[in-house]
Backbone as a chain_set.jsonl record, in Angstrom:
{"seq": "MAKRSDIPQFGLLSGVRVVHCTASIAGPLAASLFAEAGADVIMLENAKTPCM", "coords": {"N": [[0.815, -1.189, -0.01], [0.388, 2.248, -0.651], [1.864, 4.986, 1.036], [0.163, 7.535, 2.903], [1.24, 10.065, 2.424], [2.249, 9.776, -0.098], [0.12, 9.739, -1.808], [-1.594, 11.816, -3.949], [-3.521, 14.536, -2.826], [-6.621, 15.85, -3.514], [-9.377, 18.059, -3.96], [-12.165, 19.547, -2.235], [-12.652, 18.491, 0.274], [-10.318, 17.189, 0.998], [-8.213, 15.367, 3.106], [-10.072, 15.057, 5.098], [-11.784, 12.736, 7.133], [-14.401, 10.423, 6.893], [-16.802, 8.498, 8.525], [-18.709, 5.869, 7.462], [-21.635, 4.339, 8.176], [-24.197, 3.5, 7.543], [-27.289, 2.102, 6.253], [-29.292, 2.763, 4.6], [-30.662, 4.279, 1.595], [-29.897, 6.968, 1.3], [-27.562, 7.288, 2.855], [-25.313, 5.773, 1.689], [-25.216, 7.205, -0.706], [-24.603, 9.833, 0.135], [-22.112, 9.29, 1.274], [-20.645, 8.578, -1.003], [-20.645, 11.02, -2.346], [-19.157, 12.572, -0.561], [-16.717, 11.219, -0.888], [-16.13, 11.749, -3.568], [-15.648, 14.418, -3.327], [-13.173, 14.406, -2.189], [-12.765, 13.374, 0.37], [-11.702, 10.89, 2.792], [-13.358, 7.958, 3.001], [-14.595, 5.745, 5.332], [-15.99, 2.656, 5.595], [-18.19, 1.011, 7.692], [-19.32, -2.193, 8.329], [-21.987, -4.435, 9.12], [-21.741, -7.732, 10.237], [-23.867, -9.474, 10.167], [-25.818, -8.346, 8.581], [-26.207, -7.953, 5.136], [-24.328, -5.926, 2.791], [-25.614, -3.229, 0.841]], "CA": [[0.014, 0.001, -0.006], [1.106, 3.53, -0.694], [1.721, 5.814, 2.223], [-0.735, 8.642, 2.656], [1.953, 11.196, 1.876], [2.552, 9.508, -1.508], [-1.087, 9.847, -2.578], [-1.968, 13.223, -4.11], [-4.801, 14.878, -2.24], [-7.321, 16.877, -4.253], [-10.76, 18.226, -3.594], [-12.54, 20.448, -1.13], [-12.637, 17.751, 1.571], [-9.102, 16.38, 1.118], [-7.703, 15.302, 4.468], [-11.187, 14.826, 6.01], [-12.189, 11.345, 7.187], [-15.837, 10.242, 7.137], [-17.184, 7.115, 8.867], [-20.0, 5.544, 6.849], [-22.171, 3.151, 8.861], [-25.65, 3.501, 7.294], [-27.734, 1.059, 5.327], [-30.382, 3.263, 3.768], [-30.228, 4.784, 0.285], [-29.279, 8.307, 1.426], [-26.247, 7.168, 3.477], [-24.308, 5.469, 0.667], [-25.132, 8.314, -1.694], [-23.86, 10.921, 0.775], [-20.697, 8.849, 1.39], [-19.987, 8.667, -2.328], [-20.423, 12.43, -2.647], [-18.006, 12.987, 0.218], [-15.524, 10.639, -1.484], [-15.853, 12.485, -4.809], [-15.095, 15.715, -2.964], [-11.797, 14.235, -1.717], [-12.681, 12.84, 1.721], [-11.44, 9.482, 2.993], [-14.577, 7.381, 3.551], [-14.369, 4.462, 5.948], [-17.28, 2.018, 5.695], [-18.368, -0.016, 8.721], [-20.353, -3.135, 7.944], [-22.473, -5.413, 10.081], [-21.488, -9.065, 9.726], [-25.13, -10.17, 10.016], [-26.622, -7.683, 7.534], [-25.384, -7.767, 3.924], [-24.192, -4.593, 2.251], [-26.521, -2.963, -0.28]], "C": [[0.877, 1.258, -0.016], [0.87, 4.27, 0.622], [0.84, 6.975, 1.897], [-0.008, 9.865, 2.096], [2.281, 11.015, 0.406], [1.321, 9.699, -2.39], [-1.452, 11.331, -2.721], [-3.369, 13.466, -3.571], [-5.431, 16.056, -2.983], [-8.751, 16.988, -3.717], [-10.949, 19.121, -2.381], [-12.383, 19.78, 0.205], [-11.391, 16.887, 1.729], [-8.579, 16.496, 2.555], [-8.786, 15.073, 5.532], [-11.545, 13.333, 5.974], [-13.655, 11.253, 7.593], [-16.061, 8.786, 7.447], [-18.566, 6.879, 8.338], [-20.513, 4.256, 7.48], [-23.7, 3.072, 8.689], [-26.003, 2.388, 6.333], [-28.857, 1.52, 4.427], [-29.825, 3.784, 2.436], [-29.447, 6.108, 0.417], [-27.851, 8.215, 1.978], [-25.162, 6.855, 2.481], [-24.123, 6.564, -0.365], [-24.33, 9.471, -1.126], [-22.383, 10.548, 0.919], [-19.988, 8.928, 0.068], [-19.748, 10.113, -2.731], [-19.257, 13.001, -1.84], [-16.702, 12.48, -0.401], [-15.155, 11.367, -2.766], [-15.271, 13.866, -4.496], [-13.715, 15.629, -2.33], [-11.68, 13.663, -0.322], [-12.325, 11.359, 1.707], [-12.672, 8.903, 3.661], [-14.244, 5.987, 4.073], [-15.743, 3.844, 6.169], [-17.251, 0.94, 6.759], [-19.524, -0.892, 8.304], [-20.73, -4.043, 9.086], [-22.272, -6.813, 9.498], [-22.788, -9.822, 9.452], [-26.019, -9.595, 8.897], [-25.782, -7.452, 6.308], [-25.39, -6.29, 3.492], [-25.115, -4.437, 1.054], [-25.753, -2.906, -1.57]], "O": [[1.967, 1.289, 0.557], [-0.198, 4.175, 1.227], [0.758, 7.382, 0.738], [-0.612, 10.634, 1.349], [2.565, 11.995, -0.282], [1.459, 9.81, -3.608], [-1.602, 12.026, -1.716], [-4.289, 12.691, -3.833], [-4.839, 17.131, -3.068], [-9.247, 16.06, -3.079], [-10.02, 19.402, -1.623], [-12.016, 20.432, 1.183], [-11.401, 15.941, 2.516], [-8.519, 17.584, 3.128], [-8.478, 14.913, 6.713], [-11.603, 12.737, 4.898], [-14.094, 11.927, 8.525], [-15.574, 7.916, 6.725], [-19.506, 7.586, 8.702], [-19.894, 3.202, 7.336], [-24.406, 2.625, 9.594], [-25.135, 1.806, 5.682], [-29.33, 0.76, 3.581], [-28.617, 3.72, 2.205], [-28.457, 6.323, -0.281], [-27.004, 9.017, 1.584], [-24.172, 7.584, 2.41], [-23.013, 6.815, -0.835], [-23.476, 10.033, -1.812], [-21.506, 11.386, 0.712], [-18.82, 9.315, 0.023], [-18.752, 10.411, -3.39], [-18.47, 13.801, -2.346], [-15.706, 13.202, -0.443], [-13.971, 11.583, -3.025], [-14.505, 14.419, -5.284], [-13.137, 16.654, -1.969], [-10.557, 13.476, 0.147], [-12.605, 10.654, 0.737], [-13.012, 9.304, 4.774], [-13.685, 5.158, 3.355], [-16.581, 4.433, 6.854], [-16.393, 0.057, 6.736], [-20.595, -0.391, 7.962], [-19.895, -4.385, 9.923], [-22.619, -7.036, 8.339], [-22.816, -10.713, 8.603], [-26.866, -10.297, 8.346], [-24.733, -6.815, 6.403], [-26.314, -5.532, 3.786], [-25.37, -5.402, 0.332], [-26.342, -2.692, -2.629]]}, "num_chains": 1, "name": "protein.A"}
């Protein structure tokens, strides 16, 4: 894996970390918009409930 300093950071939200732990339609959409704006999105999944 590349170190974080080796990855070019672009976007309005570069350097921001977002934790995504929703299962509805709006949550994944918002997380993808944050990612497109440059944020690091971390997705938490439940082992018993499948991902959408």
